[in-house]
XYZ file of C-alpha atoms in Angstrom:
622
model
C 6.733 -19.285 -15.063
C 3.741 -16.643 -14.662
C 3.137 -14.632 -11.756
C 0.212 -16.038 -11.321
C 1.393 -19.808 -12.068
C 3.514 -19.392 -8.682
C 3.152 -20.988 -5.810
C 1.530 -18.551 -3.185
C 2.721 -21.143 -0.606
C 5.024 -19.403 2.392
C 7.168 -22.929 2.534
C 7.412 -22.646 -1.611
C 8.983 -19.647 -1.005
C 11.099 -20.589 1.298
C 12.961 -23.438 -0.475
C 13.999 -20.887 -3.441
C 17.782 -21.370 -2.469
C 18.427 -18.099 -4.384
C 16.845 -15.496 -2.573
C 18.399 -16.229 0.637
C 21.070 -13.614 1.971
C 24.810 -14.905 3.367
C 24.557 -11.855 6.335
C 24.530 -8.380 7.061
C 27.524 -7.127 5.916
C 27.051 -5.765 2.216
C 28.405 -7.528 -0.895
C 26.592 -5.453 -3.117
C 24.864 -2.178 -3.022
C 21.302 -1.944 -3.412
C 21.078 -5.830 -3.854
C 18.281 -5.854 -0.909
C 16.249 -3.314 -2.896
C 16.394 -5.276 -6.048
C 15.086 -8.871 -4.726
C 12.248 -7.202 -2.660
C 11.579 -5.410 -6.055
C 11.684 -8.726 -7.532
C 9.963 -10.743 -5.181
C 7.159 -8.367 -4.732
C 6.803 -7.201 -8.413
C 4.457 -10.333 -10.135
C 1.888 -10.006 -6.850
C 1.552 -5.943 -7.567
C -2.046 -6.603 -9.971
C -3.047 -8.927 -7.717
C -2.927 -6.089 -4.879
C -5.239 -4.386 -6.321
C -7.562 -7.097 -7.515
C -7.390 -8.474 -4.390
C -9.113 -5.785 -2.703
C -12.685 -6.711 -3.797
C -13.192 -7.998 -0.637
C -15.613 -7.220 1.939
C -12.780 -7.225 5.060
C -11.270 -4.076 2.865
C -14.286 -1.470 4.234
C -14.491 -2.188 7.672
C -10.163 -2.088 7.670
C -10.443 1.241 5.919
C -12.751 2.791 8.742
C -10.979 1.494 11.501
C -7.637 2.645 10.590
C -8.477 6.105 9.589
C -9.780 6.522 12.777
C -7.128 5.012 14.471
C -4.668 7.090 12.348
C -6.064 10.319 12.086
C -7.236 11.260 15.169
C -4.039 9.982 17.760
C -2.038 11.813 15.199
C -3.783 15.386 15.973
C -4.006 14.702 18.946
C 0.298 14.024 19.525
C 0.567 16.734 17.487
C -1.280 19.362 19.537
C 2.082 19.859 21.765
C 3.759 19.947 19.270
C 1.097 22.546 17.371
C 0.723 24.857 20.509
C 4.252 24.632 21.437
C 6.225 25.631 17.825
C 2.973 27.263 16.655
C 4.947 26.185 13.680
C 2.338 22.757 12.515
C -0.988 23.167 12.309
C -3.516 20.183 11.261
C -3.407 20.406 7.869
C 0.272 19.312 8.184
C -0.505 16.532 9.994
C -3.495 15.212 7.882
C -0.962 16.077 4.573
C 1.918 13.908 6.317
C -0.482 11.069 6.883
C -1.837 11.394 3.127
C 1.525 11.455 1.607
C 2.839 8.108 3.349
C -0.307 6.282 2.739
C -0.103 7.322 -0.975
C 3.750 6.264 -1.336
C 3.641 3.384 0.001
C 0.300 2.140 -0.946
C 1.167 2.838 -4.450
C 4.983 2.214 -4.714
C 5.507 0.140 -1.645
C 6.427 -3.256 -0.842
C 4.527 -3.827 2.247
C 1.223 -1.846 2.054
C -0.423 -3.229 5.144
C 2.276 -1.317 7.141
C 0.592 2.012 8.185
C 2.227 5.138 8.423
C 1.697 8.248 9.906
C 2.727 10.875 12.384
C 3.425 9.117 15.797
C 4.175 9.789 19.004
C 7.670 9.491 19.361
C 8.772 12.013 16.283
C 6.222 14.730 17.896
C 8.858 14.470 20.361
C 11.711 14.678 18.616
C 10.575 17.616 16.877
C 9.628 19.204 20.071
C 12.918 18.527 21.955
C 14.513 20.068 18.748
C 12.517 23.083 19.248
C 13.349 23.379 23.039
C 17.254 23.062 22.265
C 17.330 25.721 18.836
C 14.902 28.027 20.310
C 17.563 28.520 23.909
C 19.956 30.027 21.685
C 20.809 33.393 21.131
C 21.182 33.184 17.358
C 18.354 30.570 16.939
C 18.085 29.655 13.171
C 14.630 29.282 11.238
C 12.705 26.510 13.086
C 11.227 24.790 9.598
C 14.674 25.090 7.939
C 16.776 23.553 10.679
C 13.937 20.715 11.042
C 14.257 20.176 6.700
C 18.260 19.629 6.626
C 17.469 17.882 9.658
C 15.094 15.179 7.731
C 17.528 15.160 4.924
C 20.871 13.962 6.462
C 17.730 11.770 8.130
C 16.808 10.962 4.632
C 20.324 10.557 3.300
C 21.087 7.955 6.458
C 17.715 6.139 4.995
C 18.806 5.917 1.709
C 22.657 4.403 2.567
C 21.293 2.092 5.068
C 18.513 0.751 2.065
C 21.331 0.805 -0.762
C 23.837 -1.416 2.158
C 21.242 -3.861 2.635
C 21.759 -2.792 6.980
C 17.877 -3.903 7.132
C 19.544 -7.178 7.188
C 19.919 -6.216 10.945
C 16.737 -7.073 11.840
C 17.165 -10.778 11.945
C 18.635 -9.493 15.284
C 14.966 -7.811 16.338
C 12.990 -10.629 18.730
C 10.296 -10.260 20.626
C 12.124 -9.148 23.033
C 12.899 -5.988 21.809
C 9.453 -5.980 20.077
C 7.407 -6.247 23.621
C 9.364 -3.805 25.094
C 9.166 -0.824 22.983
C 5.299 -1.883 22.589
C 4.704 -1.646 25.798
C 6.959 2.071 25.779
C 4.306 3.101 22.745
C 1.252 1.754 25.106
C 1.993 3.782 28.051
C 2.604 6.687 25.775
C -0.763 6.810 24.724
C -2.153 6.427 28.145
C 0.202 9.217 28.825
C -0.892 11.315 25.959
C -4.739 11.012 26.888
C -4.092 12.170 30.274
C -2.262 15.578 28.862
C -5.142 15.730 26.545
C -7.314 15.919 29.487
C -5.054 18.143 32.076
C -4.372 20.423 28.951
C -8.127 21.388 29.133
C -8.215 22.904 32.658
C -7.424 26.937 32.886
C -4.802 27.834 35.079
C -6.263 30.439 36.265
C -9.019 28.524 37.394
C -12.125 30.262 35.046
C -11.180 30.423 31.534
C -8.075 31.172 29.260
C -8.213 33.430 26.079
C -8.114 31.199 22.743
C -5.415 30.192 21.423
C -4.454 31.766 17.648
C -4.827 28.428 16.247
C -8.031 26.936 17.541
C -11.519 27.851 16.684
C -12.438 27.153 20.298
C -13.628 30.541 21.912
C -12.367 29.941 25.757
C -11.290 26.803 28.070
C -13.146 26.423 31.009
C -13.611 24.283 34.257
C -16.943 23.076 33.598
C -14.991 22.239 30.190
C -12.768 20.281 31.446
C -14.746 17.862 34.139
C -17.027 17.406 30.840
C -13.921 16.597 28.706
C -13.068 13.586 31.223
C -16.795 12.341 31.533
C -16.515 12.195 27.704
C -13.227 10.067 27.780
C -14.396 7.608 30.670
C -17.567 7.454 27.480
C -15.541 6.861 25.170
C -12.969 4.143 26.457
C -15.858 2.277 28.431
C -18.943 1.748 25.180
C -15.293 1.076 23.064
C -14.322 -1.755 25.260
C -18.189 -2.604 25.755
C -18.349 -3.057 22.048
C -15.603 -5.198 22.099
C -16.732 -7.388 24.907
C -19.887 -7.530 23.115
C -18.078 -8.700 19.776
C -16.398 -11.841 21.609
C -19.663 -12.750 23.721
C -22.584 -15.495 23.650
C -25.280 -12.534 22.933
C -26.208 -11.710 19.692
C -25.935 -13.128 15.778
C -22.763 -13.811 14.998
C -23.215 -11.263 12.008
C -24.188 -8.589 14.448
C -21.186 -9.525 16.754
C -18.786 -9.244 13.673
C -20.208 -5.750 12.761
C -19.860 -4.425 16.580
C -16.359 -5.971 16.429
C -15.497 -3.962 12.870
C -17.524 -0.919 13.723
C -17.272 -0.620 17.341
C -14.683 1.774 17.640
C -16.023 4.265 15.109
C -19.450 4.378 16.526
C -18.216 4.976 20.229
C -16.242 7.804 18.850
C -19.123 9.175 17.055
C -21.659 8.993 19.682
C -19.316 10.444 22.249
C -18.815 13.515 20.293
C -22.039 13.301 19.968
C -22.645 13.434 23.891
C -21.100 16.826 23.980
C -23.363 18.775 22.423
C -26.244 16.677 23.982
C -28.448 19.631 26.879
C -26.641 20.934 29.487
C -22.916 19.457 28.258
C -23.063 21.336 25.535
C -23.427 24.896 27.837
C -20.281 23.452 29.707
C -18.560 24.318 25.982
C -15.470 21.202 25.984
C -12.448 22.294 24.476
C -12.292 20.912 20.712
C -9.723 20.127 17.832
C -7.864 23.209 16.908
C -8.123 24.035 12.777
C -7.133 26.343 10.216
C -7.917 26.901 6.601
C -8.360 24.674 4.030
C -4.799 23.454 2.312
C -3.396 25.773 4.023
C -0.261 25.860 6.492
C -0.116 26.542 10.028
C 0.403 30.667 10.019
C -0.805 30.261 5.810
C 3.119 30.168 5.392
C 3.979 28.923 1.932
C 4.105 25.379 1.904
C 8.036 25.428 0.031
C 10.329 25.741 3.158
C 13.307 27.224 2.026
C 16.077 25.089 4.049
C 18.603 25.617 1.764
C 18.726 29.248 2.890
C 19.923 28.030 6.390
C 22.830 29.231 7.550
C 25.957 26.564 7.312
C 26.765 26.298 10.619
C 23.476 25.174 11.901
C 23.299 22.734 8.921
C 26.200 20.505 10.328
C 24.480 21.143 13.923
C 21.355 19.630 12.172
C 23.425 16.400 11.235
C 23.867 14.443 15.062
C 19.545 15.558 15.290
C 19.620 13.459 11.527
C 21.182 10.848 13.324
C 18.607 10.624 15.931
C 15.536 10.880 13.747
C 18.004 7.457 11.536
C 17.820 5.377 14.602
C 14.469 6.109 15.395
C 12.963 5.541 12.209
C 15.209 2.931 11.505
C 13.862 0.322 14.576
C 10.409 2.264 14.553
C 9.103 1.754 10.837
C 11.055 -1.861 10.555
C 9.234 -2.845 13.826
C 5.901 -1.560 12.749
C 6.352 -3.672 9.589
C 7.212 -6.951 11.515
C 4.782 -6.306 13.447
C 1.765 -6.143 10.938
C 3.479 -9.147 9.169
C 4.245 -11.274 12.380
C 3.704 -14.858 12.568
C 0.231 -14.723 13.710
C -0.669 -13.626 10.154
C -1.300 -16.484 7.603
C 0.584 -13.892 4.788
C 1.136 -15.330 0.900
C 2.701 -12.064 -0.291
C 6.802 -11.430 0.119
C 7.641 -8.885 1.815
C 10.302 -6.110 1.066
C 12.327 -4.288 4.520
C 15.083 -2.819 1.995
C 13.130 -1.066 -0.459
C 10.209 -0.061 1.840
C 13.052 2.002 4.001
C 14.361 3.407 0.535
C 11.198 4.623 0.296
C 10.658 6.112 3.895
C 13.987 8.477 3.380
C 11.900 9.829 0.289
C 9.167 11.107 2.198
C 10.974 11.859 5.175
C 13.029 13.952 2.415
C 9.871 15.598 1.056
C 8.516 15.923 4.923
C 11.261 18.178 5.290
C 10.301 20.173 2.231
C 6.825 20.578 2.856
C 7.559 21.965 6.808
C 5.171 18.545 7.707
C 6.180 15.873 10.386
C 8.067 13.060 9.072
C 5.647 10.189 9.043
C 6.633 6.415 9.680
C 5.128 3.192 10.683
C 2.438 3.097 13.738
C 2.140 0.792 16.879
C -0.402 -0.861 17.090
C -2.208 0.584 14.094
C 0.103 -1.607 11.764
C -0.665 -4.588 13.221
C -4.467 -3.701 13.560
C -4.703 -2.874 10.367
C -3.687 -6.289 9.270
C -5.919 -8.028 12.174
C -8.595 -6.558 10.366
C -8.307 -7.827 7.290
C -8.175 -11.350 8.590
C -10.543 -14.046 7.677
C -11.957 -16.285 9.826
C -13.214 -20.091 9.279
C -13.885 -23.008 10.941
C -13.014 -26.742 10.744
C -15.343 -29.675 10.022
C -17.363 -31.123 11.756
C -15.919 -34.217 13.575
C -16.322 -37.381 11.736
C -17.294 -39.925 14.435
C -17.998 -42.756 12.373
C -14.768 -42.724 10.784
C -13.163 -41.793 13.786
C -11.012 -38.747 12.141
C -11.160 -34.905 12.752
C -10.434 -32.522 10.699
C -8.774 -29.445 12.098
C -7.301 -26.152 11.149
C -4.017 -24.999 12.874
C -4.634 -23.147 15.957
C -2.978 -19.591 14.805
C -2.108 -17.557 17.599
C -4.389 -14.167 17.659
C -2.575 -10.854 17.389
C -4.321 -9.611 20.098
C -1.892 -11.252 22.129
C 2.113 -11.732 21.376
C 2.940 -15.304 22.309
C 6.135 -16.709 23.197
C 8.617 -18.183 20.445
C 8.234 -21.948 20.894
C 4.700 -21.571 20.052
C 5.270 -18.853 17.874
C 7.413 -21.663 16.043
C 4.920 -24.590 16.979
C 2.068 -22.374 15.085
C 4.209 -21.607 12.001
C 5.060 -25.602 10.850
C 0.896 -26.227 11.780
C 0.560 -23.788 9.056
C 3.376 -24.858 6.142
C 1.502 -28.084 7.042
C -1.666 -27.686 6.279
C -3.408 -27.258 3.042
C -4.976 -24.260 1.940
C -6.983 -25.815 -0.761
C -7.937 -28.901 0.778
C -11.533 -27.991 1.597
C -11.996 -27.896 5.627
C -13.528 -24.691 6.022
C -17.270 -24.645 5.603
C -17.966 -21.145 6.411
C -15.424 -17.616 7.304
C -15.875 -14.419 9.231
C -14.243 -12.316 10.179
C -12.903 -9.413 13.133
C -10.859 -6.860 14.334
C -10.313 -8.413 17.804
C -9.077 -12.117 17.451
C -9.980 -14.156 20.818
C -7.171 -14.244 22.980
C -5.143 -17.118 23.387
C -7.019 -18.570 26.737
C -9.973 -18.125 25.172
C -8.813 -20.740 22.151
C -7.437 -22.888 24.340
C -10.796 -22.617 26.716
C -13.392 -24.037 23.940
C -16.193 -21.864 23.415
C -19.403 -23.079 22.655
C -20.659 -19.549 21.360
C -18.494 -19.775 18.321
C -20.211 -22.998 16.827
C -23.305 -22.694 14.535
C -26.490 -22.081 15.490
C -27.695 -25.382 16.992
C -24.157 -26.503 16.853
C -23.060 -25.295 20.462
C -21.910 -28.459 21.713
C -19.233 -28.553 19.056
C -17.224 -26.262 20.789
C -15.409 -24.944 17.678
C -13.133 -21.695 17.250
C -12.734 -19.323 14.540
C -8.880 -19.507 12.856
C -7.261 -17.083 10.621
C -7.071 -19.075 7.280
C -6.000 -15.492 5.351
C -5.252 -12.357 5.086
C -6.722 -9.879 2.210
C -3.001 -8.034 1.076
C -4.133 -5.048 -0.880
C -3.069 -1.659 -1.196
C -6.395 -0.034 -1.515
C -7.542 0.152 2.606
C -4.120 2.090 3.049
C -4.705 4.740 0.354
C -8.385 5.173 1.222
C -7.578 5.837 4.430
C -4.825 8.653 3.730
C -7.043 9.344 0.799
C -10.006 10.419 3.231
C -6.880 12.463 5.205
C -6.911 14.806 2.390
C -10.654 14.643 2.061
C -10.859 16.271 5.647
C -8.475 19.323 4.557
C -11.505 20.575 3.277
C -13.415 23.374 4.410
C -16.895 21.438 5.279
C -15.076 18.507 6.738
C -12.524 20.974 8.764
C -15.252 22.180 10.673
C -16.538 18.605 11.171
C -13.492 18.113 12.614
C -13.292 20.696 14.562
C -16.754 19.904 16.584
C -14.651 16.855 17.764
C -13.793 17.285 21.641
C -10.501 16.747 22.553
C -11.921 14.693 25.544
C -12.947 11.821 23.028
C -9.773 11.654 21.950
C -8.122 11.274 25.364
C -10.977 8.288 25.357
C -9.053 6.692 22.095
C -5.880 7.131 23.473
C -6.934 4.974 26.569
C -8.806 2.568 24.842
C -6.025 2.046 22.068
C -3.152 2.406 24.847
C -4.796 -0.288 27.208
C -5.903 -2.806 24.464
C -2.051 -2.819 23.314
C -0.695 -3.235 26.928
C -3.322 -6.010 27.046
C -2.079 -8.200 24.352
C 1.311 -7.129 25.043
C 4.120 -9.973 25.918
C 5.348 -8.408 29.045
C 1.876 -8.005 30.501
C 1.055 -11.440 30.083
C 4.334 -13.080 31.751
C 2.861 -10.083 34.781
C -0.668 -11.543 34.699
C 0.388 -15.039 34.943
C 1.648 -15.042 38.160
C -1.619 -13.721 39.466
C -3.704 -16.493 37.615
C -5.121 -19.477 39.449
C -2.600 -23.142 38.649
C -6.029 -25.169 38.631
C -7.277 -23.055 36.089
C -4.134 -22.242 33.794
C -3.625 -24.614 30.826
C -1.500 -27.670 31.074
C 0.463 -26.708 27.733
C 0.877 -22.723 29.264
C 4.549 -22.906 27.575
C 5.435 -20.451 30.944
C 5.069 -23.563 33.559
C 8.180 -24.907 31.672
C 10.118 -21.697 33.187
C 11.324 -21.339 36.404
C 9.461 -18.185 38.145
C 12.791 -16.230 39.238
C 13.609 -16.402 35.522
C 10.019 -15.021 34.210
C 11.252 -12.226 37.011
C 14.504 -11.971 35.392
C 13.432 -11.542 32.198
C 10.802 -8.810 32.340
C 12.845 -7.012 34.918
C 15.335 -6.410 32.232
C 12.654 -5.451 29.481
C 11.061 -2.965 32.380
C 14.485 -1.159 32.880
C 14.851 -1.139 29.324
C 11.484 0.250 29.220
C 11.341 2.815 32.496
C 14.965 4.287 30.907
C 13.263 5.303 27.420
C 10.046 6.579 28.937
C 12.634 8.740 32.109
C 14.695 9.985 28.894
C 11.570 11.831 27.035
C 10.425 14.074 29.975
C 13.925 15.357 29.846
C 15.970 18.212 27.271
C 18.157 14.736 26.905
C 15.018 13.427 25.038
C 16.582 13.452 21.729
C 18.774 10.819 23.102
C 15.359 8.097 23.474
C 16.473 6.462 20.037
C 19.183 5.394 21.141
C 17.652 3.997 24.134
C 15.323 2.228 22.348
C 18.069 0.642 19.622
C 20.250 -0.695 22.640
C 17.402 -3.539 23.254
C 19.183 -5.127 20.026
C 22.554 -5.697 21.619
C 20.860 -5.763 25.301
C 19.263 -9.276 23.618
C 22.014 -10.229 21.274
C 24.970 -10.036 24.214
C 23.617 -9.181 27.613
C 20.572 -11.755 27.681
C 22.598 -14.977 26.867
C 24.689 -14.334 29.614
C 22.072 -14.263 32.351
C 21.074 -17.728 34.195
C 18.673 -18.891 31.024
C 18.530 -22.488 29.907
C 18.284 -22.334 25.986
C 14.685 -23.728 26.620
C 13.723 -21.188 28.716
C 15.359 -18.347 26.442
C 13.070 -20.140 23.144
C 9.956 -19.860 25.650
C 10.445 -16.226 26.846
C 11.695 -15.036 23.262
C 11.171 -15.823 19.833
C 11.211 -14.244 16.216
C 9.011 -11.811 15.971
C 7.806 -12.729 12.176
C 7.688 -15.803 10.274
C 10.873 -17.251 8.339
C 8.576 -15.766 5.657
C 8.595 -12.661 6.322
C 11.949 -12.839 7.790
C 13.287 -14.497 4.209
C 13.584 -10.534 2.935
C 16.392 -9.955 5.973
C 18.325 -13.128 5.807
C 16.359 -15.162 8.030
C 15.650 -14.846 11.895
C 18.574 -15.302 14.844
């Protein structure tokens, strides 16, 4: 059979007996890498082909945005405190893992770059090395720290131990999203506090930044330019999902909103009397060139052997994290929301992670690694959109199209479930959609079960029909543009474009990123719901089936889980938050069951976080 006489069907998929996996514990090494290789081999042309598609532009936009610029941004602690990265190693660690796995990897809508929590990691690991009297090299600890990381990577890949995730719910999912949402709020609030003097006037420049002085007036401006830049970001997107407008011109604010907010805001600053207030901007350096032009070879070998089996338990950490970071960020941007045709591949994609956190290492550049939410935006954006027919009165039949859950908004797992057998049901070919758009922001789920009269043709407002993802547009070519245009901006012309950005607009994208994740997240809807009104919350809200001291129960244990990892980073014991973090596994596998939950209840509050699909590549789902 041709690859492209196979059936792109999920359920087709799913009945090849062959590719399914007994468990976790290896029979054979490397036997995950080689069916992902297999599986995602005879769909590589077609990744490419694929990509002449409209939905590709707007995706590539809004993630380099969404990529870049949060990834400067967590690494300016990280940059002022080591004064060992500058942000050409940023922009070169987001470049290499778009290129990699765009190119050679089995799941290119997974972004990766430098996040949050390994600016972290890297920083606690300069706060313990740099309190000893014999500190070693900084860059060489951190590369034989990335390779025993890398080595870890590349045993756990070749032992099939991605198999674990069949354990991963959304449980686990929910929690450390809503950890990664409150981080960026976090991190936009440093951003702004960062800008004020401490002496009250101005503070001499800092060796790294082209930005002559900080000053008060700075910093009040730097806020009023975040407030700008979260409010016309969420004003775009309220626009997007509203009655005003042509639908075309509500798409394009909905693909472009973000971008143009971020634009005009920097913008604003150098708009009459803000610009004399002088706002602290981006700090840059030379073109290709290394924080401190340091060669870019980092010579780790040279480390001294006593601080390379020191590095090992830090390799350990950086394993753990990676390990439940990356495979999250890929079930994430693959979850069951997603009408997907392509396999996926967890083993090989992980094999591939431990080679560039090998050459991170090498290079003296953070180790990058999948992104929350950008993975899962990334493939939002490439959705398309269409609508059912028309209701055939005389013949007294309707024909619909499944109501797919928007990934705006996790949903429980009976739905989740409830969603996925609508889908395997339906045919993809059997004509019902008469026209498709598409958007970033799906409607949330009251707003599809609410009909909308805005969303019907024009004349057609009494139909009352909704827009439902009927496919996804899996390429490879929005990822590398998007790391591609990293490298564009180590430039010299597009440096100093960068560096006219103020770091208040990026404390505006933190906020407006951080707060549109916590909005679709799981645990702040069970929160909202007790606050909505009964008469006006849906008859089939899966949550009325669940007692309230349960919902209690439930999130109570996901906000401990939560308030522990987020206590452990403002401490020296940060390099312990992995671990935090991988305990939600067991916490759901052993500790959950046990609590006062009927099984009902547990398959309301909880579910698989991807489709048996996806899940196919780890042995299936709990």
């Amino acid at each position: 059979m041709t690859p492209g006489s196979m059936s792109r069907s999920p359920s087709a998929t799913l009945c090849r007996k062959e590719s399914s996996m007994s468990g976790w514990v290896p029979t054979f090494i490397c036997r995950g890498i080689i069916r992902d290789i297999r599986a995602r081999s005879p769909y590589y042309a077609s990744d490419w082909v694929d990509a002449w598609n409209y939905r590709v532009v707007p995706a590539i936009v809004l993630i380099f945005f969404a990529n870049v610029l949060p990834g400067i941004a967590f690494s300016l602690d990280l940059i002022e405190t080591t004064q060992q990265y500058g942000v050409a190693e940023v922009l070169l660690s987001s470049f290499m893992a778009a290129f990699i796995f765009s190119i050679f990897g089995a799941q290119p809508l997974c972004i990766a770059g430098v996040t949050g929590p390994i600016t972290v990691l890297n920083k606690t690991i300069f706060d313990i090395i740099e309190r000893q009297p014999d500190a070693p090299n900084y860059l060489q600890f951190v590369g034989w720290v990335y390779l025993w990381g890398a080595i870890l990577h590349w045993i756990t890949a070749a032992l099939n131990w991605c198999n674990f995730l069949k354990y991963v719910t959304l449980f686990s999912c929910d929690t450390f999203g809503f950890y990664v949402s409150w981080v960026y709020l976090q991190y936009g609030v440093q951003v702004i506090t960062r800008q004020f003097p401490s002496d009250g006037g101005s503070t001499p420049p800092n060796p790294s930044s082209e930005t002559p002085t900080s000053t008060l007036d700075g910093a009040f401006v730097g806020i009023i330019l975040a407030i700008l830049m979260t409010v016309t970001s969420f004003l775009f997107r309220t626009l997007s999902r509203s009655a005003y407008f042509h639908r075309h011109v509500r798409r394009f604010l909905a693909d472009y909103g973000m971008p143009i907010s971020l634009v005009a805001s920097s913008a604003m600053a150098y708009w009459g009397r803000i610009n004399a207030a002088n706002p602290t901007t981006l700090p840059t350096g030379h073109a290709f060139m290394p924080a401190g032009d340091r060669p870019w070879l980092v010579h780790f070998w040279e480390l001294d052997g006593k601080w390379v089996g020191i590095a090992l338990p830090f390799g350990f950490a950086l394993w753990v994290l990676f390990f439940f970071d990356h495979n999250v960020s890929s079930l994430m941007a693959q979850g069951t929301e997603f009408p997907l045709r392509k396999p996926p591949g967890f083993h090989y994609d992980f094999f591939l992670l431990g080679i560039t956190t090998f050459i991170a290492g090498l290079l003296g550049v953070p180790a990058p690694n999948g992104l929350i939410p950008q993975a899962p935006i990334h493939t939002t954006s490439l959705l398309v959109m269409g609508h059912a027919k028309k209701p055939d009165v005389e013949e007294g039949s309707v024909h619909e199209s499944p109501r797919i859950a928007p990934p705006s908004r996790p949903i429980e797992g009976e739905r989740r479930r409830t969603v996925d057998k609508r889908r395997q049901r339906d045919d993809d070919d059997d004509g019902t959609i008469t026209r498709t758009s598409s958007r970033i922001h799906a409607p949330r789920m009251d707003e599809l079960l609410e009909p909308d009269p805005t969303q019907a043709r024009d004349g057609e407002g009494d139909e009352r029909r909704h827009e439902v993802p009927i496919a996804v547009v899996e390429q490879r070519v929005s990822n590398l543009a998007q790391g591609s245009l990293c490298l564009v901006l180590l430039t010299g012309p597009f440096l100093h474009v960068l560096s006219l950005i103020p770091r208040g607009v990026l404390a505006g994208l933190f906020w407006y990123m951080g707060l549109d994740a916590l909005q679709g997240n799981g645990i702040t809807h069970r929160i909202l719901y007790f606050f909505r009104d009964k008469a006006l919350t849906p008859a089939d809200e899966p949550l009325r089936r669940v007692r309230k001291s349960r919902i209690i129960l439930f999130v109570a244990v996901q906000l401990v889980g939560f308030g522990a990892t987020m206590a452990i980073t403002q401490t020296i014991a940060a390099i312990g938050f992995p671990i935090i973090i991988f305990l939600l596994v067991p916490i759901r596998m052993w500790l959950i069951p046990r609590l006062p939950f009927t099984v009902e209840e547990l398959a309301i509050l909880d579910g698989p976080t991807a489709s048996p699909f996806t899940m196919e590549s780890v042995g299936g789902s709990m």
